[in-house]
Structures are given as structure tokens and as C-alpha cells.
Coordinates of C-alpha atoms in Angstrom, one line a residue:
M27 CA -10.4 10.8 20.9
S28 CA -12.4 14.3 19.8
G29 CA -13.4 14.4 16.1
S30 CA -12.0 11.4 14.8
T31 CA -15.1 10.0 13.2
A32 CA -16.3 13.1 11.4
A33 CA -18.3 11.7 8.9
G34 CA -17.3 13.2 4.6
P35 CA -19.1 13.9 2.4
S36 CA -20.7 11.4 0.2
P37 CA -18.9 10.1 -2.5
A38 CA -20.8 11.6 -5.2
R39 CA -19.8 15.0 -3.5
E40 CA -16.7 14.7 -2.7
T41 CA -14.8 16.6 -5.1
G42 CA -16.1 19.4 -3.7
G43 CA -14.9 22.3 -6.5
E44 CA -12.1 20.6 -7.7
R45 CA -11.1 19.7 -11.7
L46 CA -10.2 16.1 -11.8
G47 CA -7.6 14.8 -14.4
P48 CA -8.3 11.9 -16.7
L49 CA -7.0 9.1 -14.0
M50 CA -8.8 10.6 -11.0
R51 CA -11.9 9.9 -13.5
A52 CA -10.7 7.0 -14.0
L53 CA -10.9 6.3 -10.1
V54 CA -14.6 7.2 -9.8
V55 CA -15.8 5.4 -12.9
I56 CA -14.0 2.4 -10.6
E57 CA -15.4 3.2 -7.8
K58 CA -19.1 3.5 -9.1
A59 CA -18.6 0.1 -11.1
G60 CA -17.2 -1.3 -8.0
N61 CA -19.7 -0.5 -5.6
K62 CA -22.0 -2.3 -8.1
L63 CA -20.4 -5.6 -7.2
P64 CA -23.0 -7.7 -4.4
H65 CA -21.3 -8.1 -1.0
P66 CA -18.6 -10.6 -1.0
F67 CA -21.0 -13.4 1.0
W68 CA -23.7 -13.0 -2.3
L69 CA -20.6 -12.8 -4.3
F70 CA -18.7 -15.8 -3.3
L71 CA -22.2 -18.5 -2.6
G72 CA -23.0 -16.7 -6.4
L73 CA -19.6 -17.9 -7.6
A74 CA -19.8 -21.6 -6.0
L75 CA -23.3 -21.7 -8.4
I76 CA -21.1 -20.5 -11.8
V77 CA -18.4 -23.3 -10.9
M78 CA -21.5 -26.1 -10.6
L79 CA -22.8 -24.8 -13.8
L80 CA -19.9 -24.5 -15.5
S81 CA -18.6 -28.5 -13.9
A82 CA -22.3 -29.6 -15.8
L83 CA -20.9 -27.5 -19.1
F84 CA -17.9 -29.0 -19.4
S85 CA -18.2 -32.9 -17.7
A86 CA -21.0 -33.5 -21.0
L87 CA -18.1 -31.7 -23.2
G88 CA -15.6 -34.3 -21.9
T89 CA -12.8 -31.8 -20.5
S90 CA -9.7 -33.3 -18.9
A91 CA -5.8 -32.3 -18.4
V92 CA -3.4 -34.9 -17.6
N93 CA -1.5 -33.5 -14.1
P94 CA 2.2 -33.7 -15.1
A95 CA 2.8 -33.9 -11.2
T96 CA 1.3 -37.6 -11.0
G97 CA 0.3 -38.4 -14.5
E98 CA -3.5 -38.9 -13.8
D99 CA -5.9 -37.8 -15.6
V100 CA -7.9 -35.0 -14.3
V101 CA -11.4 -34.9 -15.4
V102 CA -14.3 -32.3 -14.4
T103 CA -16.8 -33.5 -12.0
N104 CA -20.7 -32.8 -12.5
L105 CA -21.5 -31.4 -9.3
F106 CA -25.5 -31.6 -9.9
G107 CA -24.7 -34.9 -10.3
A108 CA -26.5 -37.1 -7.3
E109 CA -23.4 -38.1 -5.1
A110 CA -21.8 -34.9 -5.7
L111 CA -24.8 -33.2 -4.2
R112 CA -25.4 -34.9 -1.8
D113 CA -21.3 -35.0 -0.9
L114 CA -21.6 -31.0 -1.2
V115 CA -25.2 -30.7 1.8
S116 CA -23.3 -33.1 3.9
N117 CA -19.9 -31.7 4.0
A118 CA -21.3 -28.2 4.3
V119 CA -20.6 -27.9 7.8
N120 CA -17.3 -29.6 7.9
N121 CA -16.2 -27.2 5.5
Y122 CA -16.5 -24.2 7.4
V123 CA -15.5 -26.3 10.8
T124 CA -11.9 -26.5 9.0
F125 CA -11.9 -24.0 6.7
P126 CA -8.1 -23.4 7.3
A127 CA -8.8 -19.9 7.9
L128 CA -11.2 -20.2 10.5
G129 CA -9.5 -21.3 13.5
L130 CA -6.4 -19.9 12.9
V131 CA -7.6 -16.5 13.1
L132 CA -9.5 -17.1 15.9
V133 CA -5.9 -18.3 18.1
V134 CA -4.3 -15.6 17.0
L135 CA -7.1 -12.7 17.3
F136 CA -8.4 -14.1 21.2
G137 CA -4.5 -12.9 22.2
V138 CA -4.5 -10.0 20.2
A139 CA -7.6 -8.7 21.5
V140 CA -6.1 -8.5 25.0
A141 CA -3.1 -7.1 23.8
E142 CA -5.4 -4.1 22.7
Q143 CA -8.0 -4.0 24.9
S144 CA -6.0 -4.0 27.8
G145 CA -4.1 -0.4 26.8
L146 CA -0.7 -1.9 25.1
I147 CA -1.0 -1.9 21.9
P148 CA -1.8 1.9 21.6
A149 CA 0.6 2.6 24.4
L150 CA 3.1 1.2 22.3
M151 CA 1.9 3.1 19.6
K152 CA 1.7 6.5 21.3
A153 CA 5.5 6.2 22.6
A154 CA 7.0 5.6 19.5
L155 CA 5.0 8.8 17.8
R156 CA 6.0 11.1 20.5
S157 CA 9.9 10.4 20.0
A158 CA 10.2 11.8 16.6
S159 CA 11.7 15.0 15.3
P160 CA 11.3 16.8 12.9
R161 CA 13.5 15.1 10.7
W162 CA 12.9 11.6 11.3
V163 CA 9.2 12.0 11.9
T164 CA 8.1 10.6 8.4
V165 CA 10.2 7.3 8.9
I166 CA 8.5 6.9 12.5
V167 CA 5.5 7.1 11.7
A168 CA 6.2 4.9 8.5
L169 CA 7.5 2.2 10.8
V170 CA 4.5 2.6 13.5
G171 CA 2.2 2.2 10.5
S172 CA 3.8 -1.0 9.1
G173 CA 3.9 -2.5 12.6
A174 CA 1.2 -1.9 13.7
S175 CA -0.7 -4.7 12.1
M176 CA -0.9 -6.2 15.2
A177 CA -3.9 -4.0 16.1
S178 CA -5.3 -5.6 13.0
D179 CA -8.3 -3.1 11.9
A180 CA -7.7 -1.1 14.7
A181 CA -4.4 0.2 13.8
Y182 CA -6.2 2.4 10.9
M183 CA -8.4 4.3 13.9
I184 CA -5.4 4.5 15.8
V185 CA -2.1 5.7 13.7
I186 CA -3.8 8.0 11.0
P187 CA -4.8 10.5 13.2
L188 CA -1.7 10.2 15.3
G189 CA -0.2 10.6 12.4
G190 CA -1.2 13.6 11.6
I191 CA -1.3 14.6 15.4
A192 CA 3.1 13.9 14.9
F193 CA 3.5 15.8 11.6
K194 CA 1.7 19.1 13.1
A195 CA 3.5 18.5 16.5
V196 CA 7.1 19.3 14.8
G197 CA 5.7 21.8 12.0
R198 CA 4.5 19.8 8.7
N199 CA 1.3 19.2 7.5
P200 CA -0.8 17.0 8.5
I201 CA -2.9 16.1 6.4
I202 CA 0.7 14.6 5.0
G203 CA 1.0 13.4 8.3
C204 CA -2.7 10.8 7.7
A205 CA -1.5 10.1 3.6
V206 CA 1.7 8.8 5.2
A207 CA 0.3 6.8 8.4
Y208 CA -2.4 5.5 5.9
A209 CA 0.0 4.3 3.3
A210 CA 2.2 3.0 6.1
T211 CA -0.5 1.1 7.5
S212 CA -2.2 -0.5 4.4
G213 CA 1.3 -1.6 3.5
G214 CA 2.0 -2.7 7.0
Y215 CA -0.3 -5.0 6.9
S216 CA 2.2 -6.9 4.7
A217 CA 5.2 -5.8 6.0
A218 CA 5.1 -6.6 9.7
P219 CA 7.2 -7.9 12.3
F220 CA 4.8 -10.0 14.1
V221 CA 2.6 -12.4 12.6
N222 CA -0.4 -11.0 12.9
S223 CA -4.2 -12.7 11.6
L224 CA -3.6 -11.8 8.0
D225 CA -1.2 -14.2 8.3
A226 CA -3.2 -17.1 9.6
I227 CA -5.5 -15.9 7.1
L228 CA -3.8 -15.9 3.8
G229 CA -1.8 -19.2 4.8
G230 CA -4.7 -21.2 5.3
L231 CA -6.5 -20.4 1.7
S232 CA -2.9 -20.5 0.0
T233 CA -2.9 -24.4 2.3
S234 CA -6.2 -24.8 0.4
A235 CA -5.3 -24.0 -2.8
A236 CA -1.6 -25.9 -2.7
Q237 CA -3.5 -28.9 -2.3
I238 CA -5.6 -29.2 -5.5
I239 CA -1.8 -30.0 -6.0
D240 CA -0.3 -32.1 -3.0
E241 CA -2.9 -32.9 -0.8
S242 CA -0.2 -32.8 1.7
Y243 CA 0.9 -29.3 1.1
V244 CA 0.7 -26.9 3.9
V245 CA 1.7 -23.4 3.7
T246 CA 1.7 -21.7 7.8
P247 CA 1.7 -18.2 9.4
V248 CA 4.9 -18.0 9.5
A249 CA 5.4 -18.7 5.3
N250 CA 6.5 -14.9 4.9
L251 CA 8.0 -14.1 7.9
Y252 CA 11.8 -13.2 7.3
F253 CA 10.3 -11.4 3.4
N254 CA 7.5 -9.0 6.2
F255 CA 10.1 -8.1 8.0
A256 CA 12.4 -7.0 5.7
S257 CA 9.4 -5.5 4.2
M258 CA 8.5 -3.3 6.8
F259 CA 11.7 -1.1 5.9
V260 CA 11.3 -1.5 2.2
V261 CA 8.0 0.7 2.8
A262 CA 9.2 2.7 5.0
F263 CA 11.8 4.1 2.7
A264 CA 9.7 4.5 0.0
V265 CA 6.8 6.4 1.9
T266 CA 9.6 8.3 3.3
L267 CA 11.2 8.8 -0.4
V268 CA 8.1 10.3 -2.0
T269 CA 7.3 12.2 1.1
E270 CA 10.2 13.9 1.6
L271 CA 10.8 14.2 -2.3
L272 CA 7.3 15.4 -3.9
L273 CA 4.3 14.8 -1.0
N274 CA 6.0 18.1 1.1
K275 CA 5.7 20.0 -2.0
R276 CA 2.2 19.6 -2.1
G277 CA 1.7 19.7 1.6
E278 CA 2.9 23.5 0.5
Q279 CA -0.3 24.0 -1.9
L280 CA -2.5 21.7 0.9
T281 CA -3.3 24.8 3.3
V282 CA -5.0 23.5 6.9
D283 CA -8.2 26.0 7.8
A284 CA -7.4 28.2 10.8
D285 CA -10.6 26.8 12.3
A286 CA -9.2 23.3 12.0
D287 CA -11.3 20.7 14.3
D288 CA -8.0 18.9 14.5
G289 CA -8.5 17.5 18.3
V290 CA -7.3 19.5 20.9
D291 CA -8.0 16.7 22.9
D292 CA -5.9 14.7 21.0
H293 CA -2.5 16.6 20.9
R294 CA -3.0 17.3 24.6
E295 CA -3.1 13.9 25.4
F296 CA -0.3 13.2 22.6
A297 CA 1.9 15.8 24.3
R298 CA 2.1 14.4 27.7
G299 CA 3.8 11.8 27.0
A300 CA 3.2 8.1 28.6
S301 CA 2.1 8.5 32.2
A302 CA 4.2 6.6 35.2
T303 CA 1.4 3.5 35.3
E304 CA 1.6 3.2 31.4
K305 CA 5.4 2.9 31.4
R306 CA 5.6 0.6 34.5
G307 CA 3.0 -1.3 32.6
M308 CA 5.2 -1.4 29.2
I309 CA 8.3 -2.5 31.6
A310 CA 6.3 -5.7 32.6
A311 CA 5.3 -6.2 29.1
L312 CA 9.2 -6.1 27.9
I313 CA 10.3 -8.2 31.3
T314 CA 7.4 -10.9 30.2
M315 CA 7.7 -10.9 26.1
V316 CA 11.3 -11.7 27.2
L317 CA 11.1 -14.0 29.5
G318 CA 8.6 -15.7 27.2
I319 CA 11.2 -15.7 24.8
G320 CA 13.3 -17.1 26.7
L321 CA 11.1 -19.9 27.8
V322 CA 10.6 -21.0 24.1
I323 CA 14.1 -21.0 23.8
V324 CA 15.0 -23.5 26.5
L325 CA 11.7 -25.6 25.4
A326 CA 12.7 -26.4 22.2
L327 CA 17.1 -26.6 23.0
P328 CA 16.6 -30.1 23.5
E329 CA 16.1 -32.7 20.2
A330 CA 13.3 -34.6 21.5
S331 CA 11.4 -31.3 22.6
F332 CA 7.8 -31.4 21.1
L333 CA 8.7 -27.9 19.8
R334 CA 10.7 -30.0 17.2
D335 CA 9.6 -32.3 14.7
A336 CA 10.2 -36.2 14.3
E337 CA 13.4 -35.3 12.6
G338 CA 14.4 -32.8 15.0
G339 CA 14.4 -29.5 13.0
F340 CA 11.8 -26.9 13.0
G341 CA 10.1 -28.0 9.7
P342 CA 6.9 -26.9 8.5
E343 CA 5.4 -30.2 10.4
S344 CA 7.5 -29.6 14.0
G345 CA 5.3 -28.4 17.0
L346 CA 6.6 -25.0 16.9
M347 CA 6.5 -24.2 13.4
A348 CA 2.6 -25.9 13.3
G349 CA 1.9 -24.4 16.4
I350 CA 3.2 -20.4 15.1
A351 CA -0.8 -19.5 15.5
A352 CA -1.1 -20.8 19.2
I353 CA 2.4 -19.0 20.4
V354 CA 2.0 -16.4 18.8
G355 CA -1.7 -15.8 20.2
L356 CA -0.7 -17.3 23.7
G357 CA 2.5 -14.5 23.4
F358 CA 0.0 -10.9 22.4
F359 CA -2.4 -12.2 25.4
V360 CA 0.3 -13.1 28.0
L361 CA 1.6 -9.5 27.3
G362 CA -1.7 -7.9 27.1
I363 CA -2.6 -9.7 31.1
A364 CA 1.0 -7.8 32.2
Y365 CA 0.3 -4.8 30.8
G366 CA -3.1 -4.6 32.2
V367 CA -2.2 -6.1 35.6
V368 CA 0.5 -3.2 36.5
T369 CA -1.9 -0.4 34.8
G370 CA -5.5 -1.6 36.1
S371 CA -7.0 -1.7 32.9
I372 CA -7.5 -5.8 34.4
R373 CA -8.9 -5.9 37.6
T374 CA -10.4 -9.5 37.7
W375 CA -10.4 -12.4 35.8
E376 CA -13.4 -12.2 34.1
T377 CA -12.3 -8.9 33.0
I378 CA -10.0 -11.0 30.0
P379 CA -12.9 -13.1 28.0
N380 CA -14.7 -9.6 28.0
M381 CA -11.8 -8.5 26.2
M382 CA -11.2 -11.3 23.9
A383 CA -15.0 -10.9 23.2
E384 CA -14.6 -7.6 22.2
G385 CA -11.9 -7.2 20.8
V386 CA -13.3 -10.3 17.9
R387 CA -16.4 -8.4 17.6
P388 CA -15.6 -6.5 14.7
F389 CA -14.6 -9.6 12.9
V390 CA -17.9 -11.2 13.2
Q391 CA -18.8 -10.4 9.7
V392 CA -15.0 -12.0 8.5
M393 CA -16.7 -15.0 10.0
V394 CA -19.8 -14.4 8.1
L395 CA -17.8 -14.4 4.4
F396 CA -15.9 -17.5 5.9
F397 CA -18.9 -19.5 5.5
A398 CA -19.3 -18.1 2.3
A399 CA -15.6 -18.7 1.1
S400 CA -14.8 -22.5 2.4
Q401 CA -18.2 -23.2 0.2
F402 CA -16.9 -21.9 -2.6
L403 CA -13.6 -23.7 -2.7
A404 CA -15.1 -26.7 -1.7
V405 CA -17.0 -26.4 -5.0
F406 CA -14.1 -25.4 -6.5
S407 CA -11.8 -28.0 -5.5
A408 CA -14.8 -31.3 -6.1
S409 CA -15.4 -29.9 -9.7
S410 CA -11.6 -30.2 -10.8
L411 CA -11.5 -27.1 -12.7
G412 CA -9.2 -25.3 -10.4
E413 CA -7.0 -27.7 -11.0
I414 CA -7.5 -28.3 -14.6
F415 CA -7.2 -24.6 -15.3
A416 CA -4.5 -24.4 -13.3
I417 CA -2.8 -27.5 -16.0
N418 CA -3.8 -26.1 -19.1
G419 CA -2.7 -22.4 -17.9
A420 CA 0.7 -23.6 -17.0
E421 CA 0.9 -25.2 -20.2
F422 CA 0.1 -22.2 -21.8
F423 CA 3.0 -20.4 -20.1
Q424 CA 5.3 -22.7 -21.2
S425 CA 4.3 -23.0 -24.7
V426 CA 5.2 -18.8 -25.1
D427 CA 8.1 -19.6 -23.1
A428 CA 7.3 -16.9 -20.6
G429 CA 9.6 -16.9 -18.0
P430 CA 9.0 -17.0 -14.1
F431 CA 9.7 -13.5 -13.7
V432 CA 7.4 -12.0 -16.7
I433 CA 4.7 -14.8 -14.6
L434 CA 4.9 -13.1 -11.3
L435 CA 4.9 -9.8 -12.6
G436 CA 1.9 -10.1 -14.6
A437 CA 0.5 -11.8 -11.4
S438 CA 1.3 -9.0 -9.4
L439 CA -0.9 -6.5 -11.1
L440 CA -3.4 -8.7 -12.4
V441 CA -3.4 -8.8 -7.9
G442 CA -3.5 -4.7 -8.4
M443 CA -6.3 -4.2 -10.4
G444 CA -7.8 -6.7 -8.3
A445 CA -7.6 -4.4 -5.3
L446 CA -9.4 -1.8 -6.8
F447 CA -12.3 -3.9 -6.9
I448 CA -12.9 -6.2 -4.2
T449 CA -10.8 -4.1 -1.0
S450 CA -11.3 -7.0 0.9
G451 CA -7.8 -8.9 1.4
T452 CA -8.8 -12.0 2.1
G453 CA -12.3 -12.0 -0.2
L454 CA -9.4 -11.1 -3.2
W455 CA -7.0 -14.1 -2.2
T456 CA -9.8 -16.4 -1.7
L457 CA -10.5 -15.8 -5.7
L458 CA -7.3 -15.5 -6.9
S459 CA -5.0 -18.2 -4.9
V460 CA -7.1 -21.4 -6.3
I461 CA -5.7 -20.8 -10.2
L462 CA -2.6 -18.3 -8.8
V463 CA -1.5 -21.3 -6.7
P464 CA -1.7 -24.3 -8.5
M465 CA -0.9 -22.7 -12.0
L466 CA 2.8 -21.7 -10.0
M467 CA 3.3 -24.6 -8.3
L468 CA 3.0 -26.5 -11.7
L469 CA 6.1 -23.7 -12.8
G470 CA 8.7 -24.6 -10.3
I471 CA 7.2 -21.5 -7.9
S472 CA 6.5 -22.7 -4.3
P473 CA 2.7 -21.2 -2.7
E474 CA 4.9 -19.2 -0.5
T475 CA 6.3 -16.7 -3.2
T476 CA 3.5 -16.3 -5.1
Q477 CA 1.8 -15.4 -1.7
A478 CA 4.3 -12.9 -1.1
M479 CA 4.0 -11.6 -4.4
Y480 CA -0.1 -11.4 -3.7
R481 CA 0.8 -9.6 -0.9
I482 CA 2.5 -6.4 -2.5
G483 CA 0.1 -6.1 -5.1
D484 CA -3.0 -6.1 -2.9
S485 CA -1.3 -3.6 -0.3
T486 CA 0.2 -0.9 -2.9
F487 CA -3.5 -0.8 -5.3
N488 CA -5.7 -0.8 -1.7
I489 CA -4.7 2.7 -0.8
V490 CA -6.0 4.2 -4.1
S491 CA -9.6 2.7 -4.1
P492 CA -11.8 4.5 -3.5
M493 CA -14.2 1.4 -2.8
S494 CA -12.1 1.0 0.7
P495 CA -14.1 2.0 3.8
Y496 CA -10.1 3.2 4.8
F497 CA -10.1 5.4 2.2
I498 CA -13.4 6.6 3.0
M499 CA -12.4 6.9 7.2
I500 CA -8.9 9.2 6.6
L501 CA -11.0 11.5 4.1
G502 CA -13.0 12.3 7.1
F503 CA -9.6 12.7 9.0
V504 CA -8.3 14.9 6.8
Q505 CA -11.3 16.5 7.0
R506 CA -10.8 17.6 10.4
Y507 CA -7.9 19.7 9.0
K508 CA -8.9 21.2 5.8
K509 CA -12.9 20.8 5.3
D510 CA -12.9 20.9 2.0
A511 CA -10.6 18.3 0.7
G512 CA -12.5 16.3 -1.9
I513 CA -11.7 12.7 -3.2
G514 CA -9.3 14.1 -5.8
T515 CA -7.3 15.7 -2.7
L516 CA -6.9 12.6 -1.6
L517 CA -5.9 10.5 -4.5
S518 CA -3.0 13.2 -5.1
L519 CA -1.5 12.2 -2.3
T520 CA -2.0 8.1 -2.5
I521 CA -1.4 7.7 -6.0
P522 CA 2.8 9.1 -5.7
L523 CA 2.3 6.9 -2.4
S524 CA 0.8 3.8 -4.3
I525 CA 3.3 4.1 -7.2
T526 CA 6.0 4.2 -5.8
M527 CA 5.6 1.6 -2.7
W528 CA 4.9 -0.7 -5.9
L529 CA 8.4 -0.3 -7.5
C530 CA 10.0 -0.1 -4.9
W531 CA 8.7 -3.7 -3.1
T532 CA 8.6 -5.0 -6.2
I533 CA 11.9 -4.6 -7.3
F534 CA 12.8 -5.9 -3.8
F535 CA 10.6 -9.0 -4.5
F536 CA 12.4 -10.1 -7.4
A537 CA 16.3 -9.7 -5.9
W538 CA 15.0 -11.8 -3.0
W539 CA 13.4 -14.3 -5.4
A540 CA 16.6 -14.2 -7.4
L541 CA 19.0 -14.8 -4.2
G542 CA 16.4 -17.9 -3.3
I543 CA 16.1 -17.1 0.0
P544 CA 13.8 -18.4 2.3
F545 CA 10.5 -16.2 2.5
G546 CA 9.9 -17.7 5.9
P547 CA 11.2 -20.6 8.1
G548 CA 11.0 -23.9 6.3
T549 CA 9.5 -22.6 2.9
S550 CA 12.0 -22.7 -0.4
T551 CA 11.5 -20.2 -3.3
T552 CA 10.6 -23.5 -5.4
Y553 CA 8.5 -26.4 -5.7

């Protein structure tokens, strides 16, 4: 897209001539403080060293606790002991290759990469946005943003500029369109109709944390599937509500530059509609999807089907649930091939593995981060500090008679505050899951419930964090329409979106939880 990567001014100058209020100044302080944090790779390795030092201290003090689930004494292991050090060194490679999130996310990404690189995912997004009318454009952009998570981080590059184009095409302020697309895409990472790479990552991390209390507990990638699907409409409603009641008025104050470099080529490409070839490709993908779903249903019908568990059901140990990452990855893989063969983006078999490699390339840094995260989790688990902290935390909340509602609400706000400084959803959950998941399990709250709560705080607070790389990226898109737009301009749009999304989504979460509706297949709201 022409001009889509236009760089904005440095954070130090982004405020331009704007006079910042107290809240804006506070966020600038957060930006500066957060920028002083080390890279997550070094952060996790540094935390691993701190855990080792704490293990030596608390072991010397004789710190222990009684696990109420088993009645066994839990004592701190000194990780500087010869046997503990031997285990850490000898298991370093195994800790990484068996890291639950690693294999799950790669399998899903391989399939999504083909669907994205073949052009299927961008074509679907453009087709959805082209149908937007002035009355429904906000809703459609919000829904497309929520569903765009299947494109992973590429969704930001696709949906944000398209949101601005769609709004301008119907006579609305394109700056508001960019903000709507940004908020919906961020929220959509945790409110999507399909299983995506984040589901695999969070499920793997939650599994590792839950096994501090229950070694057999598994959180699957579909653990929040039902809740995520319904949340997509909650996010769209919240974004539409604040946009129509507030942001449109704000848009009247934001004058688009007369000579704005708004991507004329992008507008022409957007307006021309899908080509006959693209339409044939999407029809081929749709037919393939229907046939694929039908095949899965037929294979699952027999009681002895490999997609069922030993009891003939579809619980967490069934082939369908345990292998959902592979099934989802294969689904995107086949749909991408169907589209690519028809449109001509896939002409040889060699093209397909090249697409897979290209699609995974942006996640190489995540793979590196997983190594540090896996060592941190291994050290934390071996020390038994996580289990002891969880037991003591649960006992504290029981002693003050804090109900589950207060605990979950407090945990959501804690996650939100953390998301302002650590904008990586994976990195933040790596840090918090080892405490929150086991502690809430001891209070009768399932890991799936805790994970759903985490998604809300992380997704909604992320969009107001100047530390997020996508925060600066959207500023570049906004400056295509208004060159003097700064961080204050952007925060004046994202703060109302963030607050409204958090309120609506949190109310919806507690209503869902109070009714005892499973968050996903084979899950429970309680433990």
C-alpha cells in the first residue's frame, strides 16, 4: 500500500503543539518508564535468576505450605543445589522443545501462512469492508477487525488502513475509521470466531501454570472458543457505541489535511471491487470449507471414531479437542491452497512451503522469546515458589472473605495495568499465569475462566499503551490524513474506546460466568 508505512515523528515530539491533560501526561510517563524495561528475552532470563536467588533465600528460611488439594507439604527447592543445577542444565533443551505453546503455535501458523500469502485472508477482509454503507460502516469495520486475528499481526497492517479508506468512502472522517479498526483488531485478538495462534499460545501457558496444582490438567486451544465468538459481537457493540455517541463528534474537530497523502492507489484498489478471479477463488475456498466441515462431521459420527475419546465423547482427551490445533492449521492450509490454485497465486507445489516459511518469518522473534520463557517457567516450577505463593494468596483471599467476583475483577485490573507496560500478550501471560492460574484454582475458579478474564484486561488496555509498536504504527496511518496529529490526538480516540470496551466486555464476562456457561468445549467455569 502506498504510504502505508509512513513513519511518524519520534515519541518525544509526537505531541507536537498539543497541550496534554493530566491523563495524557500520565500515559507519556508510562511510555518513558516502560521503555526502560529490558527486552522480554532478557527480562525472562533475569527473572529466572531472581527466582533462583529467592529459592535459596526461602529454602534457608524453611518456607513451606500445605497444598489443600493433596494435603502434602510443599517446600521451596534451593535451585543452587548441585542436583537442581544439574537438572536445569540437562533439561534446558527439553524445556524448550516441550514448551506447550511452541508446537501449537507453529502448527496453526503453517496453515494460516498459506491462507494469508495466497491472498485469501486479505481478499475476504476487503470484500467485507466494500459492502459497508454509511449507516453500518462502524459495525462492519469493527466486526472485520475482530475476525481479522486469523491473519495474526498482519491484521493490523491490513485492517487499519482499510478502516480509514472505508470511512472516507462513505463520507466519514478516515481518522476515526483508523481508530475503530485499531481498537477492534486489538480486541479481536481475544474475541475471534476462529481459533488463532494466540489461543494456542495462551492455552499452552495456562496448561503449564495449571499443572503446578494439577499435573494432569490441560487447557486446549479451544478453551475459550464459545466466549471468544460471542465476545466478537460485544467488542463490535462497544466500539460502535462509543464511536457513534462520542468519536464522531471528536471527528468533526479533526480536520483532514487538504493535501493528505491518503493513498490514492489504495482507494482505487478498494473501490474497484473484487476481480472475477478473486471471486472464483473465494467461492472455491467456501466450497472447500463446507466439504471440509462435512468430512469432519462424518469422521466424528462413529462411536469408535479417532476424533472421540475412550468414552466416546468429545472431552479434552478426544482426538478432536487434543488435535484441534492441527485440524485448524490444516483447514487454513487447504483453504489457502484452494484459493491460490484458482487465482494463480499458487502455480507450483514449491510455492506452498515457501509461503509457509514466509508467513512464519515474522514470528521468529517469538520463537526466540519462547526459549527464555520456557527456562523461566521451568525454574519457577522447579523452585515450588509458584505453588506456595498461590496457596498463600488463596488463603489470604479466603481470610478476608473476598468473593470470586472481587478477586476476578481485581485480577482483570492487574492485567490491565501490566498491559500498559508489557504490550506482548504472550510475555505478560507468561509472567502472570504462574501466579493467577494456580491461585484461582485453589479458590475454585477454573484456568479457562482465568484465561478468559486475562484476555479482556490485556486486549482493552493495550490500545492506550504508547509502548505498543502498533500504537506508533497507527499514528503513521493517521498522519496520512492529518500530518500534525500526535500522541495526544491518538489517545483522545483510543482512551474512550478502551474504557468502553473494558466495561462492556467485563459486564458480559461476569454475566457469562454467573450463568455457568462453559467458556469452550469440554470446559467448566469452576475447578
